[in-house]
Coordinates of C-alpha atoms in Angstrom, one line a residue:
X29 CA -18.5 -19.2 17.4
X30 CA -17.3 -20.3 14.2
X31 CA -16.5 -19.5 10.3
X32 CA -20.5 -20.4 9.5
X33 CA -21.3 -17.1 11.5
X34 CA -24.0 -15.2 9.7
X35 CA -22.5 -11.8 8.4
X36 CA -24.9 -9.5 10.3
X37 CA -24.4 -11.6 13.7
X38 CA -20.1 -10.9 13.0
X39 CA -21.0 -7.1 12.2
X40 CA -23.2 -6.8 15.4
X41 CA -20.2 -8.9 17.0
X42 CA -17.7 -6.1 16.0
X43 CA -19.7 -3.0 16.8
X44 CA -20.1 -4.5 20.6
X45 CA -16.3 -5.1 20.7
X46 CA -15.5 -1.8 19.8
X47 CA -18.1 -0.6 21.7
X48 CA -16.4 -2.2 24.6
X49 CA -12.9 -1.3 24.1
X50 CA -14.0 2.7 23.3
X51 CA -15.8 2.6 26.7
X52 CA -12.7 0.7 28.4
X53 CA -10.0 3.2 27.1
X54 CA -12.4 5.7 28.3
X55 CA -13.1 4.6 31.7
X56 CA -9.9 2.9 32.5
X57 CA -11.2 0.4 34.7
X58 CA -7.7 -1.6 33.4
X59 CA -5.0 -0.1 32.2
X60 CA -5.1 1.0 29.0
X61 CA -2.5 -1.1 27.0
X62 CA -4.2 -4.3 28.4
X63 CA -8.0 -2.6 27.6
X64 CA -6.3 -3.1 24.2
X65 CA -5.5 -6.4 24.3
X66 CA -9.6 -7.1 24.2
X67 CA -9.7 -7.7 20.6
X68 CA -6.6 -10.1 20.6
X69 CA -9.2 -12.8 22.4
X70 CA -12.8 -11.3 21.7
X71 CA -12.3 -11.1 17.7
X72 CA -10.9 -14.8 17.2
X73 CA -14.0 -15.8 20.2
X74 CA -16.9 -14.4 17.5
X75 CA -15.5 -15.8 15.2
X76 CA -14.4 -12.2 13.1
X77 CA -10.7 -12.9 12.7
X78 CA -8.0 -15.9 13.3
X79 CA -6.0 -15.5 16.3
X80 CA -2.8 -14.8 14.1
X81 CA -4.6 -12.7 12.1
X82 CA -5.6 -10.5 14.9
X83 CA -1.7 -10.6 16.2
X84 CA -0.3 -9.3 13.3
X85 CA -2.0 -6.3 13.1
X86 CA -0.7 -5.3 16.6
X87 CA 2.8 -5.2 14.9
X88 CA 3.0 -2.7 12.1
X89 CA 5.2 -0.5 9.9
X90 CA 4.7 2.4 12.7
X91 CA 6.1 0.5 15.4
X92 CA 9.3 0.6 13.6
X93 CA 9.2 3.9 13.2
X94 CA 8.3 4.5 16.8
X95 CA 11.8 2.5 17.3
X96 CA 14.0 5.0 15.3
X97 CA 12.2 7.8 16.7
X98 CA 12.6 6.5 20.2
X99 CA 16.5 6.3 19.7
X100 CA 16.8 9.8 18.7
X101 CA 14.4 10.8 21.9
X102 CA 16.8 8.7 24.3
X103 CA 20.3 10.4 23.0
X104 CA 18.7 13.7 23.3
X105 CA 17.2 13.3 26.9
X106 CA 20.8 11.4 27.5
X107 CA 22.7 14.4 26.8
X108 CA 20.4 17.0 28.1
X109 CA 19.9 18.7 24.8
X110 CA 16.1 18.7 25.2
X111 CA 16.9 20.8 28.4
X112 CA 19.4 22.8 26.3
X113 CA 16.6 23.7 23.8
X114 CA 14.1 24.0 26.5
X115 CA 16.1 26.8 28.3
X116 CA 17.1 28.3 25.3
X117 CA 13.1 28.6 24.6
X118 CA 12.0 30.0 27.9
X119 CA 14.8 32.2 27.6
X120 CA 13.5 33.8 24.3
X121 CA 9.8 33.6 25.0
X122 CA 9.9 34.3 29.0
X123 CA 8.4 32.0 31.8
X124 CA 4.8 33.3 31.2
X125 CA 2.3 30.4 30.6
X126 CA 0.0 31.5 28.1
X127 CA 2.8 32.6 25.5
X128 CA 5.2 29.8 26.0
X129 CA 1.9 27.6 24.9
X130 CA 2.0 29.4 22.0
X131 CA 5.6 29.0 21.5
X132 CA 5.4 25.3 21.9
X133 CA 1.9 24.8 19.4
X134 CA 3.8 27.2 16.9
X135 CA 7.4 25.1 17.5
X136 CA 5.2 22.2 17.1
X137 CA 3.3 22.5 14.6
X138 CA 6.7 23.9 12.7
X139 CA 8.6 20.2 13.5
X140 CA 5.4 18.5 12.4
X141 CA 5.6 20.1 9.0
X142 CA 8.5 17.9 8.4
X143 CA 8.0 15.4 10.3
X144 CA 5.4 12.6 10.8
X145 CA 3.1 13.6 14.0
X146 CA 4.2 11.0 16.4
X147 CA 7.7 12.0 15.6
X148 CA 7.2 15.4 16.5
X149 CA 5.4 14.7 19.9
X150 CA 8.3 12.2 20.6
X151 CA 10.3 14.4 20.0
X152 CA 8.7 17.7 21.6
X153 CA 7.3 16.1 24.7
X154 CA 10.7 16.0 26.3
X155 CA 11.5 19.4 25.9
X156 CA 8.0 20.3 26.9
X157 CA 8.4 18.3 30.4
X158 CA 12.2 20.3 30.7
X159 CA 10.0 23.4 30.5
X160 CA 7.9 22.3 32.9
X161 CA 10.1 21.2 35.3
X162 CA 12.4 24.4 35.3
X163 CA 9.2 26.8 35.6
X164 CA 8.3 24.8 38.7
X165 CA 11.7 24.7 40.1
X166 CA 12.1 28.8 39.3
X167 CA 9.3 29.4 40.7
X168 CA 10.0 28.0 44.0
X169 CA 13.6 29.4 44.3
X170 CA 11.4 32.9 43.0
X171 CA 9.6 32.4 46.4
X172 CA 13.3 32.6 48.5
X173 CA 14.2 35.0 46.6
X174 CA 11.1 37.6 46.3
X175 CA 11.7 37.6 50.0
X176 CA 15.0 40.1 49.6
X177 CA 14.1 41.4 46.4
X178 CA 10.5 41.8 45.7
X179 CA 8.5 44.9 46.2
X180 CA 5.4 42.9 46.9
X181 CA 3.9 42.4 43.5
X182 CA 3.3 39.4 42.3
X183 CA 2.3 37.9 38.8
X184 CA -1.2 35.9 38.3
X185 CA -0.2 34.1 35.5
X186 CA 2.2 32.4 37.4
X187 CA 0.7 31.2 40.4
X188 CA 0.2 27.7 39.0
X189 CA 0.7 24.7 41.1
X190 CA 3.0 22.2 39.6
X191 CA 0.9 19.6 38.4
X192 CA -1.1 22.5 35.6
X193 CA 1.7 24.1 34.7
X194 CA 3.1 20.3 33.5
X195 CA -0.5 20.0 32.1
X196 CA -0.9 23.2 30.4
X197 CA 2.8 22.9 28.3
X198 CA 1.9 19.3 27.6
X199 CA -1.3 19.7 26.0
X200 CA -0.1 21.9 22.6
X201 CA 1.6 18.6 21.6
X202 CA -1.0 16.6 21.7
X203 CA -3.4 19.3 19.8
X204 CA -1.6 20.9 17.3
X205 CA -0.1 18.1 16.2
X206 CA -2.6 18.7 13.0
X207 CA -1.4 20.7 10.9
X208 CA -0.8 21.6 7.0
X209 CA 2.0 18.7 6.3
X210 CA -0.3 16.0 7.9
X211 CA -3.2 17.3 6.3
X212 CA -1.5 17.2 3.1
X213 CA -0.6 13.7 3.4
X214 CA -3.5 12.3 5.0
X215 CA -5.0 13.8 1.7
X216 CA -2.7 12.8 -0.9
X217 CA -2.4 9.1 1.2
X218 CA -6.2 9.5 1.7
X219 CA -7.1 10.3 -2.4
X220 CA -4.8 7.9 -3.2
X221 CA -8.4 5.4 -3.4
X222 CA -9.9 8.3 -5.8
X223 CA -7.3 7.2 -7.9
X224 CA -8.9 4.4 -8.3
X225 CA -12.1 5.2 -8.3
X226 CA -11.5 8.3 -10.6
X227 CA -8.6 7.6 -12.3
X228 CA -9.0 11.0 -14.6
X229 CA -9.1 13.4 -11.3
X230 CA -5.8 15.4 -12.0
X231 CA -7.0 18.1 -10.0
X232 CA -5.2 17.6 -6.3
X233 CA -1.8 18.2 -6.0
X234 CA 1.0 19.7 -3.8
X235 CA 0.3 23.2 -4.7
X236 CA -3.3 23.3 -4.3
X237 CA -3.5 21.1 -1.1
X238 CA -0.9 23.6 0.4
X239 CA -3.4 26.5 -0.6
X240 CA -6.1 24.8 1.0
X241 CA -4.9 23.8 4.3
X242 CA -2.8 26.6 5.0
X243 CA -5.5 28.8 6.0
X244 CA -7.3 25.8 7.9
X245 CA -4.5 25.2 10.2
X246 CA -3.7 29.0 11.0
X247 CA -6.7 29.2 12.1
X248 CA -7.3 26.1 14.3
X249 CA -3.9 27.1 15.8
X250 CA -4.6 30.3 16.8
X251 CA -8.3 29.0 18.1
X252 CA -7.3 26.1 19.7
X253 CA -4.6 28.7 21.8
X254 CA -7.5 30.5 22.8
X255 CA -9.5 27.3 24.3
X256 CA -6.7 25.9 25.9
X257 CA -5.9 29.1 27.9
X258 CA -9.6 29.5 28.8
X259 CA -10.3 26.0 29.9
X260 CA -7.1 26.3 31.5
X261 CA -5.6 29.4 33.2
X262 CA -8.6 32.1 32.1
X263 CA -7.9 34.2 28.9
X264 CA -7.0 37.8 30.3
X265 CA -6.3 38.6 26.5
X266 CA -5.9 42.5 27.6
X267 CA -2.9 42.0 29.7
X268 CA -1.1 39.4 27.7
X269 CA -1.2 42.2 25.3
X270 CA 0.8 44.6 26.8
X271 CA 4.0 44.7 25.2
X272 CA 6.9 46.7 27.2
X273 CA 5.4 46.2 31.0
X274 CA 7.8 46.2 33.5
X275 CA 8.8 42.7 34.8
X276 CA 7.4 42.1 38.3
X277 CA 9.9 40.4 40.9
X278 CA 9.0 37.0 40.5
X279 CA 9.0 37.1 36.7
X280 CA 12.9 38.4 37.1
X281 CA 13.8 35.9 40.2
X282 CA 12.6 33.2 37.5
X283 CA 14.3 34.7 34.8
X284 CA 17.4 34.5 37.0
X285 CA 17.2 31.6 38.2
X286 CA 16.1 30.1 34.1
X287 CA 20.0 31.8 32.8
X288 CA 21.7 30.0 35.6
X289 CA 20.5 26.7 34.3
X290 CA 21.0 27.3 31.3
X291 CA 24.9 28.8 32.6
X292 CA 25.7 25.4 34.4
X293 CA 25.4 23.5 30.7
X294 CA 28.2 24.8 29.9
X295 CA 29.2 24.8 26.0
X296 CA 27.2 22.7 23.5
X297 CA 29.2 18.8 23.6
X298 CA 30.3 16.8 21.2
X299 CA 27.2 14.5 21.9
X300 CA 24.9 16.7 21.6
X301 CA 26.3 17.8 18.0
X302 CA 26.0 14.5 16.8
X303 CA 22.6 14.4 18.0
X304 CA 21.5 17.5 16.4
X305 CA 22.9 16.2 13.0
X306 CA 21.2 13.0 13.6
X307 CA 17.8 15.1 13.9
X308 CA 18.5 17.2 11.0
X309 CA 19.2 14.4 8.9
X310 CA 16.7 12.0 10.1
X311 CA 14.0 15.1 9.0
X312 CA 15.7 15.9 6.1
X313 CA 15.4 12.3 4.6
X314 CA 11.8 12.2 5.7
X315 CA 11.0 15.4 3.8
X316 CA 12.7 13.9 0.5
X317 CA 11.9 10.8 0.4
X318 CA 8.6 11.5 -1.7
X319 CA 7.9 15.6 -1.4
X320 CA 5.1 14.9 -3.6
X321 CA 5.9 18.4 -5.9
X322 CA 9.1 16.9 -7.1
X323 CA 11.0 13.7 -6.9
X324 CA 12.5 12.7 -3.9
X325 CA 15.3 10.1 -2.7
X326 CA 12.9 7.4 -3.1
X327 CA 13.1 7.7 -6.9
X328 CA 16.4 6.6 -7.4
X329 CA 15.2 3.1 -6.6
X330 CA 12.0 2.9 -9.4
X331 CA 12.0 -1.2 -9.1
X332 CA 11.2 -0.8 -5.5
X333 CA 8.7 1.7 -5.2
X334 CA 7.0 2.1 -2.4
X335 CA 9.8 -0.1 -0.2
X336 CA 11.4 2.7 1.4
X337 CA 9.0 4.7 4.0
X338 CA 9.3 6.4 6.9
X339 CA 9.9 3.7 9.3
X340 CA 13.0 2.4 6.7
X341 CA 14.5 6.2 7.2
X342 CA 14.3 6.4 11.2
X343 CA 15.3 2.7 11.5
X344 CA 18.9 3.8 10.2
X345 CA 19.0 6.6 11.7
X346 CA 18.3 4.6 14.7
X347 CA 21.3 2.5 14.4
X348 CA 23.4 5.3 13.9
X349 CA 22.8 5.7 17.6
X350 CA 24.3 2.4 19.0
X351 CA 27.1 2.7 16.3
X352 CA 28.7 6.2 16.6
X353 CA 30.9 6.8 19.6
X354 CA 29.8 8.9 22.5
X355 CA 33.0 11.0 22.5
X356 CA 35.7 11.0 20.5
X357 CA 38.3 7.6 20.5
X358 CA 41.0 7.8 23.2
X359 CA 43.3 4.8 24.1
X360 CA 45.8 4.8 26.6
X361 CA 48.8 2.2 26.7
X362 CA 49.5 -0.3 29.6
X363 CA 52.6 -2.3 28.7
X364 CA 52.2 -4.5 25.8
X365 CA 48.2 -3.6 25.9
X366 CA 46.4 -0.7 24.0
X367 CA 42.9 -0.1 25.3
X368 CA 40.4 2.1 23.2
X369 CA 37.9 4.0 25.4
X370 CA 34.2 3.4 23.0
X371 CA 31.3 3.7 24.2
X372 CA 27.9 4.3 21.9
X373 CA 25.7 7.2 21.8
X374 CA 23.1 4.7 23.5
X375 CA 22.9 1.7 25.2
X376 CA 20.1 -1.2 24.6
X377 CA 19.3 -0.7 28.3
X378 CA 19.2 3.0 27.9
X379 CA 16.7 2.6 25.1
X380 CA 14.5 0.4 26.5
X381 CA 14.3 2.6 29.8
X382 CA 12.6 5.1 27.0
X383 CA 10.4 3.2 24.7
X384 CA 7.2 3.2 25.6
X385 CA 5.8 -0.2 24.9
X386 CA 2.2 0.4 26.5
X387 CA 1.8 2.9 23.1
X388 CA 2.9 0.2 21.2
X389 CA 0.3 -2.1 22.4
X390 CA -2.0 1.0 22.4
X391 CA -1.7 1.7 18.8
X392 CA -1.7 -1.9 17.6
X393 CA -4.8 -2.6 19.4
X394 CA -6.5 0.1 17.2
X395 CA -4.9 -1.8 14.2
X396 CA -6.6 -4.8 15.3
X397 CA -10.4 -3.2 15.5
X398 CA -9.7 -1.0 12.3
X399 CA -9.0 -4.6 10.6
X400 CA -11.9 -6.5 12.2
X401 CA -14.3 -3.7 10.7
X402 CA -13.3 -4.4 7.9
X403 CA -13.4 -8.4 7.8
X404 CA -16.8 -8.4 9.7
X405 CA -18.1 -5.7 6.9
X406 CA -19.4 -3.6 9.8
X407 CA -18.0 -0.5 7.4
X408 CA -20.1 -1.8 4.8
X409 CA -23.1 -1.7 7.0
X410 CA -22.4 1.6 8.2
X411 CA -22.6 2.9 4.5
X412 CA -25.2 2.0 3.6
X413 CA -27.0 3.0 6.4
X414 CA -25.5 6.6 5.0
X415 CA -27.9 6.5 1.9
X416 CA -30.8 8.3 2.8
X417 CA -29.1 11.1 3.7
X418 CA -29.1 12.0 0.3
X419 CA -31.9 13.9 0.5
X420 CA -30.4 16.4 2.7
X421 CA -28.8 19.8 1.6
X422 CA -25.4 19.4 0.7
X423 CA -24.0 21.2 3.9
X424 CA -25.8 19.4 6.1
X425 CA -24.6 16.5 4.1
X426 CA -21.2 17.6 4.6
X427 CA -21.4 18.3 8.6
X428 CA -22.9 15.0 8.9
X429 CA -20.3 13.4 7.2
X430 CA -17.8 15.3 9.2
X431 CA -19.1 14.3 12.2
X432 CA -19.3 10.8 12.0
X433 CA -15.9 10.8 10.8
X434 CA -14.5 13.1 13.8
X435 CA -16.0 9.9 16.0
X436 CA -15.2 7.3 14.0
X437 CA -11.6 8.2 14.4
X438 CA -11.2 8.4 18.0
X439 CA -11.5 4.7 18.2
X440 CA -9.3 4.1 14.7
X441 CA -6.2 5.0 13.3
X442 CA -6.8 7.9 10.6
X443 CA -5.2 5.4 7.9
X444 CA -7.7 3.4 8.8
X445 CA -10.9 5.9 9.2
X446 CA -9.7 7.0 5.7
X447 CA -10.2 3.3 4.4
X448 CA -13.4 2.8 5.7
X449 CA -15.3 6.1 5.0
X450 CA -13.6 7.4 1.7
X451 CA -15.4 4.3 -0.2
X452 CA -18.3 5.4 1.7
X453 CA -18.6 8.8 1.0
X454 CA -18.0 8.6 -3.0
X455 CA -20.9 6.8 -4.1
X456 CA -22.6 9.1 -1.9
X457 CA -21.6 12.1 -3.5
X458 CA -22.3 10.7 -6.8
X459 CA -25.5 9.9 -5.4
X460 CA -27.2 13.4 -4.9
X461 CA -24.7 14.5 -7.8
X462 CA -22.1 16.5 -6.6
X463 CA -18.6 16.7 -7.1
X464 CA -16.9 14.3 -4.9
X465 CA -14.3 16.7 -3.5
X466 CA -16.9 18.7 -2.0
X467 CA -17.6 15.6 0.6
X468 CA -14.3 14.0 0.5
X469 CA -11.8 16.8 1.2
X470 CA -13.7 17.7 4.4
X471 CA -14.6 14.0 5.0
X472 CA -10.5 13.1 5.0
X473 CA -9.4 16.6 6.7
X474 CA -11.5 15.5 9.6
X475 CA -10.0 12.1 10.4
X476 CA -7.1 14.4 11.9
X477 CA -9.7 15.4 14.5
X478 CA -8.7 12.7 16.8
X479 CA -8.4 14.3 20.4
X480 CA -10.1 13.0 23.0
X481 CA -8.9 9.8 23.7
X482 CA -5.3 8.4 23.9
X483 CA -5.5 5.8 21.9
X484 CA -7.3 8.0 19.4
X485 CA -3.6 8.8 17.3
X486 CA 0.0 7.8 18.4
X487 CA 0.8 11.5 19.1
X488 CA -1.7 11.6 21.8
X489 CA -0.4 8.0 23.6
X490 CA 3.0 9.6 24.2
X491 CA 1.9 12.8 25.5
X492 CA -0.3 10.6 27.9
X493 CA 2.5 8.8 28.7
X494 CA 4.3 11.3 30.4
X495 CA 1.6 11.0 33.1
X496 CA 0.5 14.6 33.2
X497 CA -3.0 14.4 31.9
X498 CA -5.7 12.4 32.5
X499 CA -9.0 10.9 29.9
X500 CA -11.0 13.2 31.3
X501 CA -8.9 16.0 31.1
X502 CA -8.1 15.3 27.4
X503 CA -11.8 14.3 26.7
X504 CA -12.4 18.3 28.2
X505 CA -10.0 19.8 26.2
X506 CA -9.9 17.9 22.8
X507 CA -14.0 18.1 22.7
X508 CA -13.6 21.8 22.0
X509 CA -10.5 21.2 19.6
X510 CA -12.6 19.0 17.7
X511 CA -15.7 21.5 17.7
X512 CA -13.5 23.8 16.4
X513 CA -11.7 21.7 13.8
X514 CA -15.1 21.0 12.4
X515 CA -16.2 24.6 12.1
X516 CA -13.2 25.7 10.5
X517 CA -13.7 22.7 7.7
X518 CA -16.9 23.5 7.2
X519 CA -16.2 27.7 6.9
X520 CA -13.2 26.2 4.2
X521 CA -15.1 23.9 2.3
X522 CA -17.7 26.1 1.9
X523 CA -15.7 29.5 1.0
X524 CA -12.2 29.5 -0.2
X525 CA -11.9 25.8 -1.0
X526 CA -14.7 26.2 -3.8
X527 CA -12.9 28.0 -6.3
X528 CA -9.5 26.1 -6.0
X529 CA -11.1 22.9 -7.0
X530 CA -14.6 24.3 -9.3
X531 CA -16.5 22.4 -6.4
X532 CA -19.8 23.6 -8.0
X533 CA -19.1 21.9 -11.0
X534 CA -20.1 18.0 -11.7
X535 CA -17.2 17.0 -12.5
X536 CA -16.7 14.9 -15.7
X537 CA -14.4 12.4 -14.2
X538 CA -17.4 11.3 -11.7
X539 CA -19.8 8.8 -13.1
X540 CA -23.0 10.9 -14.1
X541 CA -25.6 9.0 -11.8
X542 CA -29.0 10.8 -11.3
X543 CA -29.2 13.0 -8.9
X544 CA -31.2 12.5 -5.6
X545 CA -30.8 15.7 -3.9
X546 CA -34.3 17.2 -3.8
X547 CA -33.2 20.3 -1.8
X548 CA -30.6 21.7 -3.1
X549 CA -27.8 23.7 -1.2

């Protein structure tokens, strides 16, 4: 194949290549880093993109972020502060499975507020595995210990075998990793074409975005909980409800066995200080660099706008790690020779023993098929095979849209789902005359909606890393995440989001094209 390719033949070309990868990834007949190598050899073979052209895209900005992050991960699983936290958390919420899930969605989704989404599963995951392990190994020391102790009861919710209870704690990362800060900047990144298009539209900003998706991610959160545990473990919501029951002998062996852990650490160290700092400052820089509702850090340098993102922040932070000393300097004297005992937070060998380059390839290989849909046109195709739903009603306009998006961005990066459907979906709007918001706010909330695969979102490729879950398991589970995503878009778009934004109002910042929507609402 060649450059004289007709342009229908390199959009049927593209579809069948990432018809081949999706079914691949989901499959795994190959592993899945080298199922994502496909369009490194396929794209450049139809003729769709240049074999360098293709490479590049499997190198990008979040790679280098995926770096800095990684550093931080490896000092804190170094120095045993992820088992610190971990202990510290089961301590506080108690070894029972269904409310330590909540713990770790709530903890979660609290990190990812500040933090980008792969960050904070980086970042959770080892904790997560820490609580994992130290349930499992409490509750087989529980078992020697019931013997002399126990009165005979015993507690259901606890009688998991190793490999679900690892399962169970790992999968709140990789779901409620959506949340209000990610929605808010996959919107404002996401509008950021409307500005464009509709350079008069004032009407999104911090405030009102924060307004909007609060309620949307409460409510996801609490529902996803709920699916989790029943697909799970079974939802005996009556006795997780009663508050002030008397601890049954296992659930105090574990608790015992949980403090004596957490005893043997011994006061926080030095390390692990610097650590900490290195965490708070790493999200602290992330939060300022552009808040959106005031100026951040980022302003100080106005001739280099845009230069500075969140790879640039955890990159130096990064550094920090094989710069500061692990302990404080000592040197001893031996004659004429004074020796100074440094030694780095990290080693090179260290860090590599924790960066997981199969997520690397992962993600870069859904760079390279968001960037061949978009040389081969095959996003062009798809829209306009999106025009006759114009004479739909608007909410079934809306649910379509959300739907096709939700797919769509399992196989793609969100950045890139946004790119491809947002020019999509506004001349759409325009089309059956409505204001745009009221198909592109739930259009671009549901690109988050990517959980069932795990190359669907970087978050999901290092939970899946950990080896703890299988496709199928995450196809089970994040099927009824995104069922319930969509609902919960749909119930917001159609109640509480329509007087923050006027959404029944044509908007005068929208070209006024004639209206094709013969069925109203």
């Amino acid at each position: 194949m060649n450059a004289s390719t007709p342009r229908d033949l390199k959009e049927a070309e593209c579809a069948y290549t990432l018809f081949v990868v999706a079914i691949f990834w989901l499959t795994e007949p190959m592993p899945l880093a080298v199922s994502a190598l496909l369009p490194a050899f396929m794209f450049p073979l139809f003729g769709i993109m240049e074999s360098k052209q293709v490479a590049s895209a499997y190198f990008k900005d979040f790679h280098l972020l995926l770096i800095g992050v990684i550093c931080l991960a490896t000092s804190i699983e170094k120095w045993n502060l992820h088992k610190r936290m971990a202990l510290r958390m089961v301590m506080l919420v108690g070894v029972n499975p269904a409310w330590l899930v909540l713990g770790f969605m709530v903890s979660c989704a609290f990190l990812s507020m500040w933090l980008s989404n792969t960050s904070a599963a980086a970042m959770v995951m080892p904790i997560v595995e820490a609580v994992a392990q130290q349930i499992i190994k409490a509750e087989t020391e529980a078992d020697a210990l019931e013997m002399s102790c126990c009165n005979g009861s015993i507690n259901p919710t606890l009688e998991l075998d190793g490999r679900h209870a690892v399962q169970l704690l790992s999968l709140p990362t990789l779901f409620l990793q959506w949340n209000k800060h990610h929605i808010k900047y996959t919107g404002l990144s996401g509008t950021s074409h409307n500005t464009t298009r509709y350079p008069s539209c004032q009407c999104i900003n911090f405030g009102s975005w924060f307004i909007l998706s609060i309620p949307i991610a409460v409510i996801i959160l609490l529902l996803s909980w709920i699916w989790l545990q029943w697909i799970f473990l079974g939802f005996d919501f009556k006795n997780m409800l009663k508050c002030g029951k008397k601890k049954t002998a296992r659930e105090e062996a574990s608790a015992q066995v949980i403090q004596k852990e957490y005893k043997k650490l011994g006061p926080i160290s030095y390390p692990e200080i610097v650590t900490l700092v290195l965490f708070i400052l790493m999200t602290l820089l992330w939060f300022t660099r552009d808040p959106g509702f005031l100026p951040g850090w980022s302003s100080l340098f106005p001739k280099y706008k845009g230069y500075a993102t969140d790879s640039t922040t955890a990159l130096v932070i990064g550094l920090l790690f094989f710069i500061i000393p692990a302990k404080t300097l000592t040197k001893t004297s031996n004659g004429e020779n004074t020796v100074f005992g440094y030694a780095p937070l990290i080693t090179w060998k260290e860090f590599q023993s924790c960066m997981p380059w199969e997520i690397a390839v992962l993600v870069g290989g859904g760079f390279a098929l968001a960037d061949g849909c978009e040389v081969s046109k095959l996003s062009e195709w798809i829209a306009s095979k999106l025009t006759p739903l114009g004479s739909l009603p608007l909410w079934l306009v809306i649910l379509i849209s959300c739907l096709i998006v939700t797919s769509v961005t399992e196989v793609a990066s969100n950045p890139a789902t946004i790119t491809i459907f947002l020019p999509i979906l506004s001349p759409l709007a325009e089309a059956i005359h409505v204001n745009p918001l009221f198909i592109l706010i739930p259009g671009t909330l549901c690109t988050s909606f990517a959980f069932l695969l795990p190359v669907a979102n970087p978050a999901n490729a290092i939970v899946f890393s950990y080896g703890h879950l299988t496709v199928m398991d995450m196809v089970k589970a994040g099927l009824g995440i995104n069922i319930i995503g969509v609902a919960v878009v749909m119930l917001a778009i159609m109640t509480w989001i329509v007087p923050i934004f006027d959404l029944y109002t044509y908007p005068s910042w929208a070209p006024n094209i004639p209206s094709t929507n013969s069925t109203g609402l």
